[in-house]
PDB file of C-alpha atoms in Angstrom:
ATOM      1  CA  MET A 524       4.359  23.883   7.840  1.00 51.00           C
ATOM      2  CA  ASP A 525       7.644  22.810   9.848  1.00 54.00           C
ATOM      3  CA  ARG A 526       9.064  19.410   9.331  1.00 51.00           C
ATOM      4  CA  SER A 527       8.278  17.875  12.370  1.00 52.00           C
ATOM      5  CA  ARG A 528       4.567  19.083  11.451  1.00 52.00           C
ATOM      6  CA  ARG A 529       4.587  17.825   7.703  1.00 48.00           C
ATOM      7  CA  ASN A 530       6.669  14.194   8.705  1.00 51.00           C
ATOM      8  CA  PHE A 531       4.266  13.311  11.702  1.00 50.00           C
ATOM      9  CA  CYS A 532       1.158  14.597   9.222  1.00 48.00           C
ATOM     10  CA  LEU A 533       2.012  12.024   6.476  1.00 47.00           C
ATOM     11  CA  GLY A 534       3.334   9.191   8.950  1.00 50.00           C
ATOM     12  CA  ALA A 535      -0.341   9.421  11.281  1.00 49.00           C
ATOM     13  CA  GLY A 536      -3.005   9.001   8.542  1.00 45.00           C
ATOM     14  CA  ALA A 537      -3.402   5.037   9.889  1.00 40.00           C
ATOM     15  CA  ALA A 538      -3.932   5.931  13.483  1.00 40.00           C
ATOM     16  CA  THR A 539      -6.956   5.230  14.750  1.00 35.00           C
ATOM     17  CA  ILE A 540      -8.783   7.950  16.254  1.00 32.00           C
ATOM     18  CA  GLY A 541      -9.571   7.458  19.965  1.00 35.00           C
ATOM     19  CA  ALA A 542     -11.125   8.873  22.890  1.00 33.00           C
ATOM     20  CA  ALA A 543      -8.838  11.239  24.938  1.00 34.00           C
ATOM     21  CA  THR A 544      -8.882   8.832  27.911  1.00 35.00           C
ATOM     22  CA  VAL A 545      -7.338   5.420  27.748  1.00 40.00           C
ATOM     23  CA  GLY A 546      -9.669   2.386  27.891  1.00 38.00           C
ATOM     24  CA  ALA A 547     -10.356   0.731  31.616  1.00 37.00           C
ATOM     25  CA  MET A 548      -9.311  -2.922  31.922  1.00 39.00           C
ATOM     26  CA  PRO A 549     -10.811  -4.629  34.657  1.00 37.00           C
ATOM     27  CA  ALA A 550      -8.260  -5.055  37.939  1.00 37.00           C
ATOM     28  CA  ALA A 551      -9.145  -8.901  37.839  1.00 39.00           C
ATOM     29  CA  ALA A 552      -8.066  -9.207  34.323  1.00 39.00           C
ATOM     30  CA  ALA A 553      -4.985  -7.201  35.215  1.00 41.00           C
ATOM     31  CA  PRO A 554      -1.796  -9.845  36.323  1.00 43.00           C
ATOM     32  CA  SER A 555       0.355  -8.233  38.429  1.00 40.00           C
ATOM     33  CA  GLY A 556       3.600  -6.854  36.628  1.00 40.00           C
ATOM     34  CA  ALA A 557       1.706  -7.182  33.354  1.00 43.00           C
ATOM     35  CA  SER A 558       3.915  -5.937  30.511  1.00 50.00           C
ATOM     36  CA  LEU A 559       1.814  -7.685  27.816  1.00 66.00           C
ATOM     37  CA  ARG A 560       1.374  -4.675  25.102  1.00 78.00           C
ATOM     38  CA  ARG A 561      -2.374  -3.822  24.532  1.00 86.00           C
ATOM     39  CA  GLU A 562      -4.144  -1.053  22.301  1.00 90.00           C
ATOM     40  CA  GLY A 563      -2.507   1.452  19.876  1.00 92.00           C
ATOM     41  CA  ASP A 564      -1.316   0.455  16.494  1.00 94.00           C
ATOM     42  CA  PRO A 565       1.642  -1.752  16.057  1.00 94.00           C
ATOM     43  CA  ALA A 566       2.729  -0.155  13.102  1.00 96.00           C
ATOM     44  CA  HIS A 567       3.749   2.755  14.333  1.00 97.00           C
ATOM     45  CA  ARG A 568       6.587   3.257  17.208  1.00 98.00           C
ATOM     46  CA  TRP A 569       5.892   6.747  18.544  1.00 98.00           C
ATOM     47  CA  ALA A 570       9.665   8.875  19.474  1.00 98.00           C
ATOM     48  CA  MET A 571      10.511  12.353  20.316  1.00 98.00           C
ATOM     49  CA  VAL A 572      13.755  14.260  19.346  1.00 98.00           C
ATOM     50  CA  VAL A 573      14.625  16.979  20.901  1.00 98.00           C
ATOM     51  CA  ASP A 574      17.189  19.525  20.054  1.00 98.00           C
ATOM     52  CA  ALA A 575      18.831  21.000  22.829  1.00 95.00           C
ATOM     53  CA  ARG A 576      20.624  23.493  20.939  1.00 94.00           C
ATOM     54  CA  LYS A 577      17.237  25.182  19.790  1.00 96.00           C
ATOM     55  CA  CYS A 578      15.251  25.235  23.339  1.00 95.00           C
ATOM     56  CA  VAL A 579      15.397  28.831  24.694  1.00 92.00           C
ATOM     57  CA  GLY A 580      13.581  27.998  28.130  1.00 91.00           C
ATOM     58  CA  CYS A 581      10.096  29.727  27.358  1.00 92.00           C
ATOM     59  CA  GLN A 582       8.342  26.890  29.304  1.00 93.00           C
ATOM     60  CA  ALA A 583       5.646  27.377  26.394  1.00 96.00           C
ATOM     61  CA  CYS A 584       5.586  23.447  26.409  1.00 96.00           C
ATOM     62  CA  THR A 585       5.320  23.125  30.450  1.00 95.00           C
ATOM     63  CA  VAL A 586       2.284  25.614  30.045  1.00 95.00           C
ATOM     64  CA  ALA A 587       0.685  23.858  27.261  1.00 97.00           C
ATOM     65  CA  CYS A 588       1.177  20.581  29.059  1.00 97.00           C
ATOM     66  CA  ILE A 589      -0.943  21.863  31.998  1.00 96.00           C
ATOM     67  CA  MET A 590      -3.239  23.311  30.215  1.00 96.00           C
ATOM     68  CA  GLU A 591      -4.034  20.100  27.671  1.00 97.00           C
ATOM     69  CA  ASN A 592      -3.701  17.603  30.207  1.00 96.00           C
ATOM     70  CA  ASP A 593      -5.103  19.206  33.209  1.00 95.00           C
ATOM     71  CA  VAL A 594      -2.151  18.844  35.274  1.00 95.00           C
ATOM     72  CA  PRO A 595      -2.556  19.782  38.802  1.00 92.00           C
ATOM     73  CA  GLU A 596      -0.607  22.615  41.060  1.00 89.00           C
ATOM     74  CA  ASN A 597       3.013  22.115  41.442  1.00 88.00           C
ATOM     75  CA  SER A 598       3.289  18.917  38.930  1.00 93.00           C
ATOM     76  CA  PHE A 599       4.424  18.756  35.319  1.00 94.00           C
ATOM     77  CA  ARG A 600       4.335  16.186  32.963  1.00 97.00           C
ATOM     78  CA  THR A 601       7.373  18.200  30.868  1.00 96.00           C
ATOM     79  CA  ILE A 602       9.467  20.497  32.090  1.00 93.00           C
ATOM     80  CA  VAL A 603      12.160  22.195  30.964  1.00 92.00           C
ATOM     81  CA  SER A 604      15.006  22.401  33.968  1.00 89.00           C
ATOM     82  CA  THR A 605      17.516  25.305  33.910  1.00 86.00           C
ATOM     83  CA  TYR A 606      20.837  24.841  34.762  1.00 84.00           C
ATOM     84  CA  GLU A 607      22.914  27.741  36.257  1.00 79.00           C
ATOM     85  CA  VAL A 608      26.669  26.487  34.541  1.00 79.00           C
ATOM     86  CA  THR A 609      30.032  28.183  34.547  1.00 78.00           C
ATOM     87  CA  GLU A 610      32.251  27.679  31.605  1.00 77.00           C
ATOM     88  CA  GLN A 611      35.589  29.948  30.754  1.00 79.00           C
ATOM     89  CA  GLY A 612      34.643  32.076  34.249  1.00 79.00           C
ATOM     90  CA  LYS A 613      31.299  32.867  32.553  1.00 81.00           C
ATOM     91  CA  ALA A 614      28.174  32.676  33.976  1.00 77.00           C
ATOM     92  CA  GLY A 615      25.788  30.861  31.946  1.00 78.00           C
ATOM     93  CA  SER A 616      22.402  28.601  31.875  1.00 81.00           C
ATOM     94  CA  TYR A 617      21.431  25.139  30.079  1.00 86.00           C
ATOM     95  CA  MET A 618      18.227  23.926  29.239  1.00 90.00           C
ATOM     96  CA  LEU A 619      17.086  20.303  29.709  1.00 93.00           C
ATOM     97  CA  PRO A 620      13.528  19.486  28.533  1.00 94.00           C
ATOM     98  CA  ARG A 621      12.565  16.615  30.772  1.00 94.00           C
ATOM     99  CA  LEU A 622       9.261  14.156  30.139  1.00 97.00           C
ATOM    100  CA  CYS A 623       8.780  10.413  30.186  1.00 98.00           C
ATOM    101  CA  ASN A 624      11.032   8.243  27.834  1.00 98.00           C
ATOM    102  CA  HIS A 625       8.466   5.703  26.638  1.00 98.00           C
ATOM    103  CA  CYS A 626      11.146   3.265  26.919  1.00 98.00           C
ATOM    104  CA  GLU A 627      11.401   0.377  25.171  1.00 97.00           C
ATOM    105  CA  ASP A 628      11.936  -1.710  28.671  1.00 97.00           C
ATOM    106  CA  PRO A 629       9.823   0.672  31.104  1.00 97.00           C
ATOM    107  CA  PRO A 630      11.202  -0.457  34.403  1.00 97.00           C
ATOM    108  CA  CYS A 631       7.841   1.177  36.019  1.00 97.00           C
ATOM    109  CA  ILE A 632       6.028  -1.787  34.392  1.00 97.00           C
ATOM    110  CA  PRO A 633       7.142  -4.525  36.205  1.00 96.00           C
ATOM    111  CA  VAL A 634       6.660  -3.188  39.431  1.00 97.00           C
ATOM    112  CA  CYS A 635       3.258  -2.030  39.330  1.00 97.00           C
ATOM    113  CA  PRO A 636       0.948  -4.420  41.242  1.00 96.00           C
ATOM    114  CA  THR A 637      -2.315  -4.322  39.668  1.00 96.00           C
ATOM    115  CA  GLY A 638      -1.181  -3.524  35.593  1.00 95.00           C
ATOM    116  CA  ALA A 639      -2.195   0.001  35.655  1.00 97.00           C
ATOM    117  CA  THR A 640       1.140   0.927  33.996  1.00 97.00           C
ATOM    118  CA  PHE A 641       1.441  -0.927  30.904  1.00 97.00           C
ATOM    119  CA  GLN A 642       3.050   0.086  26.934  1.00 97.00           C
ATOM    120  CA  ARG A 643       0.716   0.122  24.187  1.00 97.00           C
ATOM    121  CA  ARG A 644       1.793  -1.766  20.878  1.00 96.00           C
ATOM    122  CA  ASP A 645       2.711   1.728  19.292  1.00 97.00           C
ATOM    123  CA  GLY A 646       5.175   2.181  22.387  1.00 97.00           C
ATOM    124  CA  ILE A 647       3.301   4.883  24.432  1.00 98.00           C
ATOM    125  CA  VAL A 648       3.704   4.289  28.273  1.00 98.00           C
ATOM    126  CA  VAL A 649       0.380   5.007  29.786  1.00 97.00           C
ATOM    127  CA  VAL A 650      -1.326   4.596  33.336  1.00 97.00           C
ATOM    128  CA  ASP A 651      -4.855   3.437  33.354  1.00 97.00           C
ATOM    129  CA  ASN A 652      -6.077   5.508  36.794  1.00 94.00           C
ATOM    130  CA  THR A 653      -9.510   3.109  37.178  1.00 96.00           C
ATOM    131  CA  VAL A 654      -7.116   0.353  37.922  1.00 96.00           C
ATOM    132  CA  CYS A 655      -4.204   2.349  39.960  1.00 98.00           C
ATOM    133  CA  VAL A 656      -4.284   1.965  43.580  1.00 97.00           C
ATOM    134  CA  GLY A 657      -1.663   5.180  43.809  1.00 97.00           C
ATOM    135  CA  CYS A 658       1.094   2.802  45.796  1.00 98.00           C
ATOM    136  CA  ALA A 659       3.888   4.675  44.338  1.00 98.00           C
ATOM    137  CA  TYR A 660       6.203   1.995  43.092  1.00 98.00           C
ATOM    138  CA  CYS A 661       6.496   3.393  39.062  1.00 98.00           C
ATOM    139  CA  VAL A 662       7.408   6.615  40.740  1.00 97.00           C
ATOM    140  CA  GLN A 663      10.595   5.110  42.291  1.00 97.00           C
ATOM    141  CA  ALA A 664      11.319   3.130  39.436  1.00 98.00           C
ATOM    142  CA  CYS A 665      11.557   5.608  36.891  1.00 97.00           C
ATOM    143  CA  PRO A 666      15.253   6.562  36.599  1.00 95.00           C
ATOM    144  CA  TYR A 667      14.084   9.409  34.634  1.00 94.00           C
ATOM    145  CA  ASP A 668      12.098  11.345  37.496  1.00 93.00           C
ATOM    146  CA  ALA A 669       9.083  11.272  35.177  1.00 96.00           C
ATOM    147  CA  ARG A 670       6.102  10.076  37.085  1.00 97.00           C
ATOM    148  CA  PHE A 671       4.206  11.469  40.192  1.00 97.00           C
ATOM    149  CA  ILE A 672       0.945  10.998  42.395  1.00 97.00           C
ATOM    150  CA  ASN A 673      -1.828  13.503  41.350  1.00 97.00           C
ATOM    151  CA  HIS A 674      -2.751  14.635  44.769  1.00 94.00           C
ATOM    152  CA  GLU A 675      -6.305  15.363  43.068  1.00 95.00           C
ATOM    153  CA  THR A 676      -6.761  11.772  41.821  1.00 96.00           C
ATOM    154  CA  GLN A 677      -4.586   9.785  44.141  1.00 97.00           C
ATOM    155  CA  THR A 678      -3.009   7.944  40.829  1.00 98.00           C
ATOM    156  CA  ALA A 679       0.520   7.979  39.064  1.00 98.00           C
ATOM    157  CA  ASP A 680       0.528  10.538  36.291  1.00 98.00           C
ATOM    158  CA  LYS A 681       3.312  11.275  33.420  1.00 98.00           C
ATOM    159  CA  CYS A 682       3.055  12.296  30.189  1.00 98.00           C
ATOM    160  CA  THR A 683       1.584  10.196  27.478  1.00 98.00           C
ATOM    161  CA  PHE A 684       2.701  11.881  24.419  1.00 98.00           C
ATOM    162  CA  CYS A 685      -0.925  13.062  24.410  1.00 98.00           C
ATOM    163  CA  VAL A 686      -1.762   9.863  23.260  1.00 97.00           C
ATOM    164  CA  HIS A 687      -5.113  11.245  22.843  1.00 97.00           C
ATOM    165  CA  ARG A 688      -4.178  13.855  20.293  1.00 98.00           C
ATOM    166  CA  VAL A 689      -1.551  11.141  18.540  1.00 97.00           C
ATOM    167  CA  GLU A 690      -5.063   9.248  18.054  1.00 96.00           C
ATOM    168  CA  ALA A 691      -6.836  12.342  16.281  1.00 97.00           C
ATOM    169  CA  GLY A 692      -3.759  12.716  13.892  1.00 96.00           C
ATOM    170  CA  LEU A 693      -2.461  16.128  16.240  1.00 97.00           C
ATOM    171  CA  LEU A 694       0.984  16.469  17.481  1.00 98.00           C
ATOM    172  CA  PRO A 695       1.409  16.317  21.312  1.00 98.00           C
ATOM    173  CA  ALA A 696       0.905  19.674  23.287  1.00 98.00           C
ATOM    174  CA  CYS A 697       4.188  20.564  24.019  1.00 98.00           C
ATOM    175  CA  VAL A 698       5.361  20.028  20.351  1.00 98.00           C
ATOM    176  CA  GLU A 699       2.603  21.911  18.884  1.00 97.00           C
ATOM    177  CA  THR A 700       3.470  25.178  21.022  1.00 97.00           C
ATOM    178  CA  CYS A 701       7.441  24.722  20.807  1.00 97.00           C
ATOM    179  CA  VAL A 702       8.514  28.419  20.158  1.00 93.00           C
ATOM    180  CA  GLY A 703      11.728  27.380  18.921  1.00 93.00           C
ATOM    181  CA  GLY A 704      11.039  23.844  17.333  1.00 96.00           C
ATOM    182  CA  ALA A 705      13.193  22.380  19.682  1.00 98.00           C
ATOM    183  CA  ARG A 706      10.358  19.363  20.006  1.00 98.00           C
ATOM    184  CA  ILE A 707      10.052  16.811  16.965  1.00 98.00           C
ATOM    185  CA  PHE A 708       7.542  14.076  17.002  1.00 98.00           C
ATOM    186  CA  GLY A 709       6.850  11.057  14.901  1.00 98.00           C
ATOM    187  CA  ASP A 710       7.035   7.420  14.039  1.00 98.00           C
ATOM    188  CA  LEU A 711      10.380   5.109  13.932  1.00 98.00           C
ATOM    189  CA  ASN A 712       8.788   2.473  12.231  1.00 98.00           C
ATOM    190  CA  ASP A 713       8.395   5.375   9.081  1.00 98.00           C
ATOM    191  CA  PRO A 714      11.876   5.691   7.673  1.00 97.00           C
ATOM    192  CA  ASP A 715      11.117   9.093   5.898  1.00 97.00           C
ATOM    193  CA  SER A 716       9.704  10.695   8.904  1.00 98.00           C
ATOM    194  CA  ALA A 717      12.024  13.181  10.693  1.00 98.00           C
ATOM    195  CA  VAL A 718      12.467  11.340  13.853  1.00 98.00           C
ATOM    196  CA  ALA A 719      13.585   8.521  12.058  1.00 98.00           C
ATOM    197  CA  THR A 720      15.615  10.338   9.812  1.00 98.00           C
ATOM    198  CA  LEU A 721      17.332  12.149  12.658  1.00 98.00           C
ATOM    199  CA  VAL A 722      17.872   9.268  14.941  1.00 98.00           C
ATOM    200  CA  ARG A 723      19.247   7.479  11.713  1.00 97.00           C
ATOM    201  CA  GLU A 724      21.414   9.858  10.595  1.00 97.00           C
ATOM    202  CA  GLU A 725      22.407  12.674  13.954  1.00 97.00           C
ATOM    203  CA  ASN A 726      23.642  10.039  16.702  1.00 94.00           C
ATOM    204  CA  PRO A 727      21.062  11.415  18.748  1.00 97.00           C
ATOM    205  CA  LYS A 728      22.016  10.762  22.965  1.00 97.00           C
ATOM    206  CA  VAL A 729      19.603   9.453  25.510  1.00 97.00           C
ATOM    207  CA  LEU A 730      19.321  10.355  29.030  1.00 95.00           C
ATOM    208  CA  LYS A 731      21.121   7.676  31.893  1.00 95.00           C
ATOM    209  CA  PRO A 732      22.103   5.251  28.811  1.00 95.00           C
ATOM    210  CA  GLU A 733      23.539   2.791  31.869  1.00 95.00           C
ATOM    211  CA  GLN A 734      20.031   1.907  33.254  1.00 95.00           C
ATOM    212  CA  GLY A 735      19.100   0.046  29.970  1.00 96.00           C
ATOM    213  CA  THR A 736      15.491   1.015  29.507  1.00 97.00           C
ATOM    214  CA  GLN A 737      16.077   2.125  25.551  1.00 97.00           C
ATOM    215  CA  PRO A 738      14.307   5.438  25.887  1.00 98.00           C
ATOM    216  CA  ARG A 739      12.190   6.572  22.999  1.00 98.00           C
ATOM    217  CA  VAL A 740      13.216  10.517  23.603  1.00 98.00           C
ATOM    218  CA  PHE A 741      16.467  11.357  22.061  1.00 98.00           C
ATOM    219  CA  TYR A 742      18.048  14.516  22.413  1.00 98.00           C
ATOM    220  CA  LEU A 743      20.606  16.295  20.154  1.00 98.00           C
ATOM    221  CA  GLY A 744      23.187  18.936  21.377  1.00 95.00           C
ATOM    222  CA  LEU A 745      23.015  16.979  24.888  1.00 93.00           C
ATOM    223  CA  ASP A 746      25.545  18.528  26.957  1.00 89.00           C
ATOM    224  CA  PRO A 747      27.545  15.063  28.232  1.00 88.00           C
ATOM    225  CA  ARG A 748      27.873  16.660  31.631  1.00 85.00           C
ATOM    226  CA  PHE A 749      24.093  16.600  31.964  1.00 87.00           C
ATOM    227  CA  GLN A 750      23.297  13.130  30.436  1.00 87.00           C
ATOM    228  CA  GLY A 751      22.702  11.683  33.672  1.00 83.00           C
ATOM    229  CA  LYS A 752      21.224  14.864  35.852  1.00 70.00           C
ATOM    230  CA  VAL A 753      18.090  13.812  35.974  1.00 66.00           C
ATOM    231  CA  ASP A 754      16.931  13.455  39.729  1.00 53.00           C
ATOM    232  CA  GLY A 755      16.697  16.308  41.544  1.00 46.00           C
ATOM    233  CA  THR A 756      17.613  19.122  39.138  1.00 47.00           C
ATOM    234  CA  PRO A 757      17.569  22.421  40.055  1.00 53.00           C
ATOM    235  CA  THR A 758      15.194  24.835  37.775  1.00 55.00           C
ATOM    236  CA  LEU A 759      14.671  28.587  37.692  1.00 55.00           C
ATOM    237  CA  TRP A 760      10.956  28.280  37.061  1.00 58.00           C
ATOM    238  CA  ARG A 761       8.315  25.745  38.002  1.00 60.00           C
ATOM    239  CA  PRO A 762       4.249  25.794  37.315  1.00 59.00           C
ATOM    240  CA  SER A 763       2.139  28.331  39.949  1.00 59.00           C
ATOM    241  CA  SER A 764      -0.784  28.988  41.526  1.00 53.00           C
ATOM    242  CA  LYS A 765      -0.994  31.715  38.645  1.00 52.00           C
ATOM    243  CA  THR A 766      -0.331  29.263  35.678  1.00 49.00           C
ATOM    244  CA  HIS A 767      -3.462  27.173  36.868  1.00 48.00           C
ATOM    245  CA  ALA A 768      -5.548  30.074  37.371  1.00 49.00           C
ATOM    246  CA  ARG A 769      -5.236  30.829  33.673  1.00 50.00           C
ATOM    247  CA  LYS A 770      -6.111  27.575  32.766  1.00 48.00           C
ATOM    248  CA  GLU A 771      -9.134  27.391  35.098  1.00 49.00           C
ATOM    249  CA  HIS A 772      -9.884  30.660  33.102  1.00 50.00           C
ATOM    250  CA  ALA A 773      -9.489  29.716  29.635  1.00 50.00           C
TER     251      ALA A 773
END
């Protein structure tokens, strides 16, 4: 059992096994720009460390996320953006895994007019699509280009850290399938977890620190040239109709 899985399983024992979907909140009860945390266990603060040095750009994480969360065609909740770079006259590539940063101070929440986007007490930022009206304010507010309007549901969509798996004591699908062990998930509130140890000892970086959002996705080995490059990133691979055809026949 790898370190991420071992530490997560130890830390998730107190997590409550829950449903795969976020419980609905009546629209009438959702104040404009609601920021009050609800749901989730406040004893935990879930986070992810991405080791960019280990990412090989295989996109297993992207495909696993599509399969697990029924992500519609031409959209993604997580992806590895691949950059073409040239160093000392030699061409190469740089891999930047991307997903919702589940910020401590998420800018997507105060702009939501219905309270559909909210932060759980365990820090996971989610969307209640029974309340979302698809206005896309949150999509525009996210500095990490990590949200989209689901063209099938016409509501905002994004990474949830696979909250339904986390509540069942499992790792997010992208972590479970990462062949290089580049994604490590766990509880920041557990000082002995792999995530807490790496954040404490390895001085990881975050994307766009100047935004002041306090992301809870941290990066090891992040090239400073790419620390702020998440808008309109060029990729050599994107989800295709073939990917979704495999999902439908799985």
